[in-house]
Amino acid sequence: MEKAQKEGKCLRQIFENVFSDGKFFYTKNLIPGNKVYGEKLVLENGIEYRQWDAFRSKLGAGLQKGLKQLPIKKSSKVLYLGSAEGTTVSHVSDIVGREGLVVGVDFSATGMRRFVLNCENRENVLPLLADASKPESYPEEIRKIKFDVLFQDVSQKSQAGIFLKNSPLLKPEGFGMLSVKARSIDSSENPEKVFRQEAEKLKEKFAVLQIIPLKPFEKDHALILCRLKK
Amino acid sequence: MENLEILRKQLLSKAKEQVVEEFSSPEIQLVKAVNLLEDLDRIFNLMAEHCIEWYSVHFPELRETIEDNALILKLVAELGKRENFEEEVLVQLVGEEELSKEIFQASKNSIGSELSEKDFAEVLELAVNALRLKKQREQLESYIQEKALGIAPNLSQIAGALLAARLLSKAGGLKRLAMLDSSKIQLLGAEKALFRHLKTKRKALPPKHGLILQHSFLQQLKPWQRSAMSRALAGKIAIAARIDFFSPKSRADGKLQDSLQAVFEKCQKIPEKPQRQFPVLERTRRPERKFFKKFNKRK
């Protein structure tokens, strides 16, 4: 158990359950006293908050770069592809709270080892070691759930393809967030062009709301916010 | 909600099982060992460099007469100060009479300065530690070779056990290596050069070989003979890896080796071509950064 720093920061609520002191973003710690990746803990009015490191989380970077709208809300159900070690997942799990649900899917056993340890005491996180490009291999129970939000952060060549394959798991008019890594799609093409191409591919099913380049937090990455068409 | 709790427990235990299963494969140990080997080499070179640099204050001529770092360290660790360099002991340690005579002469007429006991203790400690590291490295190497022979016998026969282990670790396991095409195997380990080639719109030359350059056939050939050889070698490595993965019990019995030998002999006869003039890459200047622009204006 780590003790939180007592600091008189005036935190403002930016999105539901997401706070900011003007420089950093914070989420309410679901398990007070617990650190996931060595982040800073801040105590205000008896509530403990965890600082969101934008350099280690693409969603955090998206927030810093001016995300217009955060579809992840209290008690939403989130399908998170490419959970890796669970850095971002822990913040998402903070936001959705105990009524919500986060399913973290990852293919790599190395990442999953840390993820399992991290999410063991977070009651709203389900780990799933599976190939995100084959949603039909998910367990029956998972496929029955209608998710509110689909978040994807994988470094594969067919990032938009994987995203579209998983979109049937969303509920009607559900939101999608896709973090594009331009370098794993085409290592020599201009990243801006790759972002536009990927957004174009999504338009088959989604309405693209915002494309945020994640410079300087991540090189050649962008976050695409989109919503299922009616 | 109760269902969810049960589901969560199931998934957690399943994920744990899969993780345990994944990490119990011998390939994981091999990958870790190969990574360690490369780092040990780096650390040893660093330590040897520091130790010899320091020792040179006392006896600078030693470094000029001997090229092998490990041998210098051995002399430092066994004999210590240059006054202790006796001819008979030197012959035993070095193994060559001429060289040891040379060292002995140098130790008598050295221009090095004196080191105090305390200073010398530090140098000695460093030398002993570096030698211990060297020993560990050799043990690790034989461990890796043994492991590679166990995992991929055909591949080890074609590529040599150490190179086979390096390829396996770079590709991330036998399954992945077996799935790679031979052109990718040819360039494993040459990613930097490959992407330089792609990013400069093919103005920079493409690499011919990555890790497989360490193979003894390629080492024996002249640079202009290597391209054909590396293509052939990569092809045979791909075949061997596939045999190892898909039918682990079968052996190629030297068939691959024979055809490689034939290609090698052909390649040795390729004459040197007259040097072609390649266009020189123009260095583009980085665009001026915003901060500097502002700064310059104010001036």
PDB file of C-alpha atoms in Angstrom, chain B:
ATOM      1  CA  MET B   1     -24.298  -9.795 -12.301  1.00  0.00           C
ATOM      2  CA  GLU B   2     -23.676 -13.063 -10.464  1.00  0.00           C
ATOM      3  CA  ASN B   3     -23.114 -14.781 -13.779  1.00  0.00           C
ATOM      4  CA  LEU B   4     -20.522 -12.181 -14.570  1.00  0.00           C
ATOM      5  CA  GLU B   5     -18.597 -12.936 -11.397  1.00  0.00           C
ATOM      6  CA  ILE B   6     -18.463 -16.633 -12.308  1.00  0.00           C
ATOM      7  CA  LEU B   7     -17.408 -15.782 -15.853  1.00  0.00           C
ATOM      8  CA  ARG B   8     -14.696 -13.493 -14.538  1.00  0.00           C
ATOM      9  CA  LYS B   9     -13.295 -16.244 -12.328  1.00  0.00           C
ATOM     10  CA  GLN B  10     -13.312 -18.678 -15.250  1.00  0.00           C
ATOM     11  CA  LEU B  11     -11.535 -16.281 -17.580  1.00  0.00           C
ATOM     12  CA  LEU B  12      -8.951 -15.364 -14.965  1.00  0.00           C
ATOM     13  CA  SER B  13      -8.005 -18.958 -14.281  1.00  0.00           C
ATOM     14  CA  LYS B  14      -7.995 -19.735 -18.011  1.00  0.00           C
ATOM     15  CA  ALA B  15      -5.710 -16.804 -18.782  1.00  0.00           C
ATOM     16  CA  LYS B  16      -3.385 -17.882 -15.995  1.00  0.00           C
ATOM     17  CA  GLU B  17      -3.242 -21.426 -17.342  1.00  0.00           C
ATOM     18  CA  GLN B  18      -2.473 -20.197 -20.839  1.00  0.00           C
ATOM     19  CA  VAL B  19       0.285 -17.948 -19.553  1.00  0.00           C
ATOM     20  CA  VAL B  20       1.878 -20.822 -17.646  1.00  0.00           C
ATOM     21  CA  GLU B  21       1.663 -23.002 -20.737  1.00  0.00           C
ATOM     22  CA  GLU B  22       3.201 -20.341 -22.960  1.00  0.00           C
ATOM     23  CA  PHE B  23       6.177 -19.789 -20.693  1.00  0.00           C
ATOM     24  CA  SER B  24       7.021 -23.444 -20.197  1.00  0.00           C
ATOM     25  CA  SER B  25       8.209 -23.929 -23.783  1.00  0.00           C
ATOM     26  CA  PRO B  26      11.991 -24.356 -24.188  1.00  0.00           C
ATOM     27  CA  GLU B  27      12.055 -21.654 -26.888  1.00  0.00           C
ATOM     28  CA  ILE B  28      11.408 -18.976 -24.271  1.00  0.00           C
ATOM     29  CA  GLN B  29      14.550 -20.019 -22.383  1.00  0.00           C
ATOM     30  CA  LEU B  30      16.512 -19.918 -25.631  1.00  0.00           C
ATOM     31  CA  VAL B  31      15.330 -16.402 -26.477  1.00  0.00           C
ATOM     32  CA  LYS B  32      16.260 -15.171 -23.006  1.00  0.00           C
ATOM     33  CA  ALA B  33      19.674 -16.842 -23.183  1.00  0.00           C
ATOM     34  CA  VAL B  34      20.474 -15.336 -26.590  1.00  0.00           C
ATOM     35  CA  ASN B  35      19.525 -11.868 -25.381  1.00  0.00           C
ATOM     36  CA  LEU B  36      21.741 -12.354 -22.345  1.00  0.00           C
ATOM     37  CA  LEU B  37      24.632 -13.536 -24.524  1.00  0.00           C
ATOM     38  CA  GLU B  38      24.597 -10.352 -26.568  1.00  0.00           C
ATOM     39  CA  ASP B  39      24.532  -8.192 -23.460  1.00  0.00           C
ATOM     40  CA  LEU B  40      27.321 -10.204 -21.812  1.00  0.00           C
ATOM     41  CA  ASP B  41      29.518  -9.541 -24.840  1.00  0.00           C
ATOM     42  CA  ARG B  42      28.858  -5.850 -24.556  1.00  0.00           C
ATOM     43  CA  ILE B  43      29.541  -5.775 -20.810  1.00  0.00           C
ATOM     44  CA  PHE B  44      32.752  -7.775 -21.183  1.00  0.00           C
ATOM     45  CA  ASN B  45      34.094  -5.425 -23.839  1.00  0.00           C
ATOM     46  CA  LEU B  46      33.285  -2.439 -21.678  1.00  0.00           C
ATOM     47  CA  MET B  47      34.961  -3.890 -18.601  1.00  0.00           C
ATOM     48  CA  ALA B  48      38.016  -5.022 -20.548  1.00  0.00           C
ATOM     49  CA  GLU B  49      38.355  -1.601 -22.140  1.00  0.00           C
ATOM     50  CA  HIS B  50      38.246   0.130 -18.743  1.00  0.00           C
ATOM     51  CA  CYS B  51      40.653  -2.314 -17.145  1.00  0.00           C
ATOM     52  CA  ILE B  52      43.227  -2.173 -19.933  1.00  0.00           C
ATOM     53  CA  GLU B  53      42.974   1.599 -20.114  1.00  0.00           C
ATOM     54  CA  TRP B  54      43.724   1.849 -16.410  1.00  0.00           C
ATOM     55  CA  TYR B  55      46.483  -0.761 -16.480  1.00  0.00           C
ATOM     56  CA  SER B  56      48.128   1.076 -19.362  1.00  0.00           C
ATOM     57  CA  VAL B  57      49.082   3.839 -16.956  1.00  0.00           C
ATOM     58  CA  HIS B  58      51.403   1.311 -15.363  1.00  0.00           C
ATOM     59  CA  PHE B  59      52.465  -0.702 -18.420  1.00  0.00           C
ATOM     60  CA  PRO B  60      51.389   0.897 -21.732  1.00  0.00           C
ATOM     61  CA  GLU B  61      53.465  -1.413 -23.962  1.00  0.00           C
ATOM     62  CA  LEU B  62      51.394  -4.502 -23.113  1.00  0.00           C
ATOM     63  CA  ARG B  63      48.418  -3.253 -25.093  1.00  0.00           C
ATOM     64  CA  GLU B  64      50.569  -2.600 -28.148  1.00  0.00           C
ATOM     65  CA  THR B  65      52.102  -6.088 -28.214  1.00  0.00           C
ATOM     66  CA  ILE B  66      48.968  -8.169 -27.557  1.00  0.00           C
ATOM     67  CA  GLU B  67      45.752  -7.793 -29.521  1.00  0.00           C
ATOM     68  CA  ASP B  68      43.542 -10.223 -27.629  1.00  0.00           C
ATOM     69  CA  ASN B  69      41.759  -8.443 -24.781  1.00  0.00           C
ATOM     70  CA  ALA B  70      41.105 -11.632 -22.852  1.00  0.00           C
ATOM     71  CA  LEU B  71      44.819 -12.515 -22.862  1.00  0.00           C
ATOM     72  CA  ILE B  72      45.796  -9.105 -21.494  1.00  0.00           C
ATOM     73  CA  LEU B  73      43.270  -9.471 -18.696  1.00  0.00           C
ATOM     74  CA  LYS B  74      44.602 -12.921 -17.931  1.00  0.00           C
ATOM     75  CA  LEU B  75      48.143 -11.593 -17.611  1.00  0.00           C
ATOM     76  CA  VAL B  76      46.959  -8.737 -15.419  1.00  0.00           C
ATOM     77  CA  ALA B  77      44.989 -11.038 -13.164  1.00  0.00           C
ATOM     78  CA  GLU B  78      47.708 -13.717 -12.862  1.00  0.00           C
ATOM     79  CA  LEU B  79      50.876 -11.655 -12.737  1.00  0.00           C
ATOM     80  CA  GLY B  80      49.864  -8.204 -11.590  1.00  0.00           C
ATOM     81  CA  LYS B  81      52.595  -5.582 -11.727  1.00  0.00           C
ATOM     82  CA  ARG B  82      55.084  -5.554 -14.579  1.00  0.00           C
ATOM     83  CA  GLU B  83      57.971  -6.426 -12.206  1.00  0.00           C
ATOM     84  CA  ASN B  84      56.425  -9.883 -11.852  1.00  0.00           C
ATOM     85  CA  PHE B  85      56.562 -10.632 -15.572  1.00  0.00           C
ATOM     86  CA  GLU B  86      59.036 -13.559 -15.644  1.00  0.00           C
ATOM     87  CA  GLU B  87      60.007 -15.245 -18.867  1.00  0.00           C
ATOM     88  CA  GLU B  88      59.142 -18.823 -17.890  1.00  0.00           C
ATOM     89  CA  VAL B  89      55.727 -17.941 -16.493  1.00  0.00           C
ATOM     90  CA  LEU B  90      54.935 -15.829 -19.546  1.00  0.00           C
ATOM     91  CA  VAL B  91      55.635 -18.709 -21.910  1.00  0.00           C
ATOM     92  CA  GLN B  92      53.217 -20.844 -19.942  1.00  0.00           C
ATOM     93  CA  LEU B  93      50.447 -18.250 -19.985  1.00  0.00           C
ATOM     94  CA  VAL B  94      50.854 -16.902 -23.521  1.00  0.00           C
ATOM     95  CA  GLY B  95      51.848 -20.155 -25.205  1.00  0.00           C
ATOM     96  CA  GLU B  96      54.021 -18.485 -27.845  1.00  0.00           C
ATOM     97  CA  GLU B  97      57.719 -18.118 -27.239  1.00  0.00           C
ATOM     98  CA  GLU B  98      58.365 -15.149 -29.508  1.00  0.00           C
ATOM     99  CA  LEU B  99      55.493 -13.118 -28.216  1.00  0.00           C
ATOM    100  CA  SER B 100      56.370 -13.815 -24.589  1.00  0.00           C
ATOM    101  CA  LYS B 101      59.966 -12.737 -25.237  1.00  0.00           C
ATOM    102  CA  GLU B 102      58.680  -9.503 -26.703  1.00  0.00           C
ATOM    103  CA  ILE B 103      56.459  -8.886 -23.686  1.00  0.00           C
ATOM    104  CA  PHE B 104      59.343  -9.641 -21.338  1.00  0.00           C
ATOM    105  CA  GLN B 105      61.577  -7.145 -23.101  1.00  0.00           C
ATOM    106  CA  ALA B 106      58.841  -4.526 -23.007  1.00  0.00           C
ATOM    107  CA  SER B 107      58.274  -5.051 -19.286  1.00  0.00           C
ATOM    108  CA  LYS B 108      61.933  -4.325 -18.582  1.00  0.00           C
ATOM    109  CA  ASN B 109      62.038  -1.071 -20.592  1.00  0.00           C
ATOM    110  CA  SER B 110      58.547   0.176 -19.817  1.00  0.00           C
ATOM    111  CA  ILE B 111      57.815   3.892 -19.665  1.00  0.00           C
ATOM    112  CA  GLY B 112      54.792   3.373 -17.434  1.00  0.00           C
ATOM    113  CA  SER B 113      54.493   5.042 -14.040  1.00  0.00           C
ATOM    114  CA  GLU B 114      54.022   3.410 -10.644  1.00  0.00           C
ATOM    115  CA  LEU B 115      50.633   2.490  -9.222  1.00  0.00           C
ATOM    116  CA  SER B 116      50.031   2.378  -5.489  1.00  0.00           C
ATOM    117  CA  GLU B 117      48.794  -0.837  -3.866  1.00  0.00           C
ATOM    118  CA  LYS B 118      45.311   0.573  -3.436  1.00  0.00           C
ATOM    119  CA  ASP B 119      45.004   1.665  -7.076  1.00  0.00           C
ATOM    120  CA  PHE B 120      46.313  -1.663  -8.210  1.00  0.00           C
ATOM    121  CA  ALA B 121      43.783  -3.591  -6.139  1.00  0.00           C
ATOM    122  CA  GLU B 122      40.973  -1.900  -8.057  1.00  0.00           C
ATOM    123  CA  VAL B 123      42.447  -2.781 -11.451  1.00  0.00           C
ATOM    124  CA  LEU B 124      43.003  -6.352 -10.339  1.00  0.00           C
ATOM    125  CA  GLU B 125      39.429  -6.701  -9.099  1.00  0.00           C
ATOM    126  CA  LEU B 126      38.139  -5.425 -12.431  1.00  0.00           C
ATOM    127  CA  ALA B 127      40.298  -7.871 -14.385  1.00  0.00           C
ATOM    128  CA  VAL B 128      39.211 -10.843 -12.279  1.00  0.00           C
ATOM    129  CA  ASN B 129      35.547  -9.919 -12.624  1.00  0.00           C
ATOM    130  CA  ALA B 130      35.826  -9.464 -16.391  1.00  0.00           C
ATOM    131  CA  LEU B 131      37.462 -12.876 -16.731  1.00  0.00           C
ATOM    132  CA  ARG B 132      34.716 -14.441 -14.651  1.00  0.00           C
ATOM    133  CA  LEU B 133      32.191 -12.861 -17.005  1.00  0.00           C
ATOM    134  CA  LYS B 134      34.053 -14.301 -19.971  1.00  0.00           C
ATOM    135  CA  LYS B 135      33.837 -17.728 -18.405  1.00  0.00           C
ATOM    136  CA  GLN B 136      30.110 -17.339 -17.836  1.00  0.00           C
ATOM    137  CA  ARG B 137      29.697 -16.271 -21.437  1.00  0.00           C
ATOM    138  CA  GLU B 138      31.402 -19.409 -22.693  1.00  0.00           C
ATOM    139  CA  GLN B 139      29.215 -21.587 -20.490  1.00  0.00           C
ATOM    140  CA  LEU B 140      26.145 -19.764 -21.776  1.00  0.00           C
ATOM    141  CA  GLU B 141      27.232 -20.257 -25.354  1.00  0.00           C
ATOM    142  CA  SER B 142      27.555 -24.011 -24.979  1.00  0.00           C
ATOM    143  CA  TYR B 143      24.184 -24.056 -23.202  1.00  0.00           C
ATOM    144  CA  ILE B 144      22.607 -22.184 -26.114  1.00  0.00           C
ATOM    145  CA  GLN B 145      24.147 -24.508 -28.678  1.00  0.00           C
ATOM    146  CA  GLU B 146      22.865 -27.544 -26.827  1.00  0.00           C
ATOM    147  CA  LYS B 147      19.402 -26.022 -26.555  1.00  0.00           C
ATOM    148  CA  ALA B 148      19.276 -25.041 -30.233  1.00  0.00           C
ATOM    149  CA  LEU B 149      20.294 -28.554 -31.270  1.00  0.00           C
ATOM    150  CA  GLY B 150      17.444 -29.914 -29.197  1.00  0.00           C
ATOM    151  CA  ILE B 151      14.803 -27.544 -30.583  1.00  0.00           C
ATOM    152  CA  ALA B 152      15.838 -27.381 -34.213  1.00  0.00           C
ATOM    153  CA  PRO B 153      18.355 -30.094 -35.212  1.00  0.00           C
ATOM    154  CA  ASN B 154      18.107 -29.602 -38.980  1.00  0.00           C
ATOM    155  CA  LEU B 155      18.344 -25.842 -38.709  1.00  0.00           C
ATOM    156  CA  SER B 156      21.365 -26.124 -36.428  1.00  0.00           C
ATOM    157  CA  GLN B 157      23.047 -28.419 -38.921  1.00  0.00           C
ATOM    158  CA  ILE B 158      22.613 -25.953 -41.780  1.00  0.00           C
ATOM    159  CA  ALA B 159      23.206 -22.672 -39.957  1.00  0.00           C
ATOM    160  CA  GLY B 160      25.374 -23.716 -37.037  1.00  0.00           C
ATOM    161  CA  ALA B 161      23.890 -23.923 -33.561  1.00  0.00           C
ATOM    162  CA  LEU B 162      24.650 -20.382 -32.426  1.00  0.00           C
ATOM    163  CA  LEU B 163      23.310 -18.716 -35.580  1.00  0.00           C
ATOM    164  CA  ALA B 164      20.270 -20.995 -35.410  1.00  0.00           C
ATOM    165  CA  ALA B 165      19.625 -19.809 -31.856  1.00  0.00           C
ATOM    166  CA  ARG B 166      19.997 -16.168 -32.890  1.00  0.00           C
ATOM    167  CA  LEU B 167      17.564 -16.618 -35.773  1.00  0.00           C
ATOM    168  CA  LEU B 168      15.063 -18.371 -33.496  1.00  0.00           C
ATOM    169  CA  SER B 169      15.257 -15.607 -30.937  1.00  0.00           C
ATOM    170  CA  LYS B 170      14.958 -12.839 -33.544  1.00  0.00           C
ATOM    171  CA  ALA B 171      11.953 -14.476 -35.186  1.00  0.00           C
ATOM    172  CA  GLY B 172      10.367 -15.244 -31.802  1.00  0.00           C
ATOM    173  CA  GLY B 173      10.200 -19.007 -31.829  1.00  0.00           C
ATOM    174  CA  LEU B 174      10.396 -21.949 -34.200  1.00  0.00           C
ATOM    175  CA  LYS B 175       6.797 -21.607 -35.349  1.00  0.00           C
ATOM    176  CA  ARG B 176       7.269 -18.043 -36.469  1.00  0.00           C
ATOM    177  CA  LEU B 177      10.593 -18.802 -38.146  1.00  0.00           C
ATOM    178  CA  ALA B 178       8.974 -21.668 -40.050  1.00  0.00           C
ATOM    179  CA  MET B 179       6.223 -19.336 -41.250  1.00  0.00           C
ATOM    180  CA  LEU B 180       8.615 -16.646 -42.522  1.00  0.00           C
ATOM    181  CA  ASP B 181       9.501 -16.547 -46.192  1.00  0.00           C
ATOM    182  CA  SER B 182      13.124 -16.962 -47.115  1.00  0.00           C
ATOM    183  CA  SER B 183      13.557 -13.326 -48.167  1.00  0.00           C
ATOM    184  CA  LYS B 184      12.545 -12.258 -44.663  1.00  0.00           C
ATOM    185  CA  ILE B 185      14.954 -14.754 -43.105  1.00  0.00           C
ATOM    186  CA  GLN B 186      17.695 -13.351 -45.340  1.00  0.00           C
ATOM    187  CA  LEU B 187      17.150  -9.891 -43.840  1.00  0.00           C
ATOM    188  CA  LEU B 188      16.430 -10.845 -40.211  1.00  0.00           C
ATOM    189  CA  GLY B 189      18.579  -8.498 -38.149  1.00  0.00           C
ATOM    190  CA  ALA B 190      19.034  -5.967 -40.972  1.00  0.00           C
ATOM    191  CA  GLU B 191      15.875  -4.007 -40.192  1.00  0.00           C
ATOM    192  CA  LYS B 192      17.653  -0.699 -39.877  1.00  0.00           C
ATOM    193  CA  ALA B 193      19.201  -0.916 -43.334  1.00  0.00           C
ATOM    194  CA  LEU B 194      15.976  -2.237 -44.837  1.00  0.00           C
ATOM    195  CA  PHE B 195      13.862   0.621 -43.544  1.00  0.00           C
ATOM    196  CA  ARG B 196      16.511   3.140 -44.568  1.00  0.00           C
ATOM    197  CA  HIS B 197      16.203   1.706 -48.051  1.00  0.00           C
ATOM    198  CA  LEU B 198      12.399   1.892 -48.015  1.00  0.00           C
ATOM    199  CA  LYS B 199      12.170   5.319 -46.439  1.00  0.00           C
ATOM    200  CA  THR B 200      14.567   7.058 -48.820  1.00  0.00           C
ATOM    201  CA  LYS B 201      12.428   5.908 -51.756  1.00  0.00           C
ATOM    202  CA  ARG B 202      15.027   3.271 -52.655  1.00  0.00           C
ATOM    203  CA  LYS B 203      17.927   5.668 -52.998  1.00  0.00           C
ATOM    204  CA  ALA B 204      19.861   3.960 -50.216  1.00  0.00           C
ATOM    205  CA  LEU B 205      20.993   0.470 -51.215  1.00  0.00           C
ATOM    206  CA  PRO B 206      19.009  -2.481 -49.896  1.00  0.00           C
ATOM    207  CA  PRO B 207      20.783  -4.810 -47.450  1.00  0.00           C
ATOM    208  CA  LYS B 208      21.897  -8.205 -48.742  1.00  0.00           C
ATOM    209  CA  HIS B 209      22.014 -10.092 -45.478  1.00  0.00           C
ATOM    210  CA  GLY B 210      21.142  -9.714 -41.826  1.00  0.00           C
ATOM    211  CA  LEU B 211      22.099 -12.174 -39.126  1.00  0.00           C
ATOM    212  CA  ILE B 212      23.028 -14.869 -41.650  1.00  0.00           C
ATOM    213  CA  LEU B 213      26.213 -12.941 -42.444  1.00  0.00           C
ATOM    214  CA  GLN B 214      27.668 -14.743 -39.414  1.00  0.00           C
ATOM    215  CA  HIS B 215      27.501 -18.033 -41.305  1.00  0.00           C
ATOM    216  CA  SER B 216      30.919 -19.454 -42.126  1.00  0.00           C
ATOM    217  CA  PHE B 217      30.182 -19.705 -45.873  1.00  0.00           C
ATOM    218  CA  LEU B 218      29.378 -16.027 -46.126  1.00  0.00           C
ATOM    219  CA  GLN B 219      32.380 -15.132 -44.011  1.00  0.00           C
ATOM    220  CA  GLN B 220      34.678 -16.900 -46.456  1.00  0.00           C
ATOM    221  CA  LEU B 221      33.312 -15.100 -49.525  1.00  0.00           C
ATOM    222  CA  LYS B 222      34.218 -11.682 -50.873  1.00  0.00           C
ATOM    223  CA  PRO B 223      31.511  -8.994 -50.631  1.00  0.00           C
ATOM    224  CA  TRP B 224      30.533  -9.163 -54.307  1.00  0.00           C
ATOM    225  CA  GLN B 225      30.083 -12.941 -54.086  1.00  0.00           C
ATOM    226  CA  ARG B 226      27.817 -12.841 -51.082  1.00  0.00           C
ATOM    227  CA  SER B 227      24.455 -11.860 -52.554  1.00  0.00           C
ATOM    228  CA  ALA B 228      23.796 -15.121 -54.404  1.00  0.00           C
ATOM    229  CA  MET B 229      25.098 -17.132 -51.462  1.00  0.00           C
ATOM    230  CA  SER B 230      22.911 -15.349 -48.928  1.00  0.00           C
ATOM    231  CA  ARG B 231      19.810 -15.940 -51.034  1.00  0.00           C
ATOM    232  CA  ALA B 232      20.580 -19.639 -51.303  1.00  0.00           C
ATOM    233  CA  LEU B 233      21.440 -19.900 -47.611  1.00  0.00           C
ATOM    234  CA  ALA B 234      18.236 -18.175 -46.542  1.00  0.00           C
ATOM    235  CA  GLY B 235      16.245 -20.560 -48.723  1.00  0.00           C
ATOM    236  CA  LYS B 236      17.850 -23.615 -47.181  1.00  0.00           C
ATOM    237  CA  ILE B 237      17.408 -22.207 -43.675  1.00  0.00           C
ATOM    238  CA  ALA B 238      13.714 -21.725 -44.376  1.00  0.00           C
ATOM    239  CA  ILE B 239      13.398 -25.329 -45.558  1.00  0.00           C
ATOM    240  CA  ALA B 240      15.285 -26.631 -42.527  1.00  0.00           C
ATOM    241  CA  ALA B 241      13.140 -24.602 -40.119  1.00  0.00           C
ATOM    242  CA  ARG B 242       9.987 -25.961 -41.724  1.00  0.00           C
ATOM    243  CA  ILE B 243      11.233 -29.542 -41.457  1.00  0.00           C
ATOM    244  CA  ASP B 244      11.988 -28.958 -37.781  1.00  0.00           C
ATOM    245  CA  PHE B 245       8.596 -27.457 -37.066  1.00  0.00           C
ATOM    246  CA  PHE B 246       6.275 -29.629 -39.127  1.00  0.00           C
ATOM    247  CA  SER B 247       7.993 -33.021 -38.861  1.00  0.00           C
ATOM    248  CA  PRO B 248      10.346 -32.824 -35.907  1.00  0.00           C
ATOM    249  CA  LYS B 249      11.526 -36.417 -36.220  1.00  0.00           C
ATOM    250  CA  SER B 250      12.760 -36.374 -39.815  1.00  0.00           C
ATOM    251  CA  ARG B 251      16.291 -35.412 -40.790  1.00  0.00           C
ATOM    252  CA  ALA B 252      17.484 -33.831 -44.003  1.00  0.00           C
ATOM    253  CA  ASP B 253      20.642 -36.006 -43.849  1.00  0.00           C
ATOM    254  CA  GLY B 254      23.007 -33.550 -45.456  1.00  0.00           C
ATOM    255  CA  LYS B 255      20.938 -33.033 -48.626  1.00  0.00           C
ATOM    256  CA  LEU B 256      20.589 -29.336 -47.900  1.00  0.00           C
ATOM    257  CA  GLN B 257      24.225 -29.161 -46.882  1.00  0.00           C
ATOM    258  CA  ASP B 258      25.355 -30.681 -50.179  1.00  0.00           C
ATOM    259  CA  SER B 259      23.374 -28.296 -52.354  1.00  0.00           C
ATOM    260  CA  LEU B 260      24.632 -25.353 -50.293  1.00  0.00           C
ATOM    261  CA  GLN B 261      28.199 -26.574 -50.791  1.00  0.00           C
ATOM    262  CA  ALA B 262      27.598 -26.604 -54.562  1.00  0.00           C
ATOM    263  CA  VAL B 263      26.315 -23.022 -54.501  1.00  0.00           C
ATOM    264  CA  PHE B 264      29.280 -22.016 -52.346  1.00  0.00           C
ATOM    265  CA  GLU B 265      31.773 -23.399 -54.842  1.00  0.00           C
ATOM    266  CA  LYS B 266      29.996 -21.614 -57.692  1.00  0.00           C
ATOM    267  CA  CYS B 267      29.959 -18.360 -55.784  1.00  0.00           C
ATOM    268  CA  GLN B 268      33.678 -18.541 -55.101  1.00  0.00           C
ATOM    269  CA  LYS B 269      34.322 -18.294 -58.831  1.00  0.00           C
ATOM    270  CA  ILE B 270      32.315 -15.084 -59.373  1.00  0.00           C
ATOM    271  CA  PRO B 271      34.814 -12.441 -60.525  1.00  0.00           C
ATOM    272  CA  GLU B 272      34.751  -8.891 -59.224  1.00  0.00           C
ATOM    273  CA  LYS B 273      32.642  -6.559 -61.322  1.00  0.00           C
ATOM    274  CA  PRO B 274      33.913  -3.091 -62.185  1.00  0.00           C
ATOM    275  CA  GLN B 275      32.653  -0.665 -59.544  1.00  0.00           C
ATOM    276  CA  ARG B 276      29.421   1.012 -60.511  1.00  0.00           C
ATOM    277  CA  GLN B 277      28.983   4.618 -59.592  1.00  0.00           C
ATOM    278  CA  PHE B 278      25.985   5.013 -57.317  1.00  0.00           C
ATOM    279  CA  PRO B 279      24.232   8.358 -56.970  1.00  0.00           C
ATOM    280  CA  VAL B 280      25.412  10.082 -53.833  1.00  0.00           C
ATOM    281  CA  LEU B 281      22.668  10.717 -51.310  1.00  0.00           C
ATOM    282  CA  GLU B 282      22.084  14.376 -50.793  1.00  0.00           C
ATOM    283  CA  ARG B 283      21.580  15.263 -47.162  1.00  0.00           C
ATOM    284  CA  THR B 284      18.405  17.210 -46.773  1.00  0.00           C
ATOM    285  CA  ARG B 285      18.459  19.900 -44.176  1.00  0.00           C
ATOM    286  CA  ARG B 286      15.995  19.606 -41.363  1.00  0.00           C
ATOM    287  CA  PRO B 287      13.355  22.307 -41.551  1.00  0.00           C
ATOM    288  CA  GLU B 288      13.939  25.078 -39.091  1.00  0.00           C
ATOM    289  CA  ARG B 289      12.005  24.467 -35.908  1.00  0.00           C
ATOM    290  CA  LYS B 290       9.365  26.926 -34.856  1.00  0.00           C
ATOM    291  CA  PHE B 291      11.166  27.880 -31.694  1.00  0.00           C
ATOM    292  CA  PHE B 292      14.305  28.847 -33.535  1.00  0.00           C
ATOM    293  CA  LYS B 293      12.341  30.774 -36.143  1.00  0.00           C
ATOM    294  CA  LYS B 294      10.836  32.945 -33.463  1.00  0.00           C
ATOM    295  CA  PHE B 295      14.177  33.298 -31.774  1.00  0.00           C
ATOM    296  CA  ASN B 296      15.876  34.386 -34.982  1.00  0.00           C
ATOM    297  CA  LYS B 297      13.194  36.946 -35.788  1.00  0.00           C
ATOM    298  CA  ARG B 298      13.560  38.659 -32.438  1.00  0.00           C
ATOM    299  CA  LYS B 299      17.247  39.015 -33.066  1.00  0.00           C
TER     300      LYS B 299
END
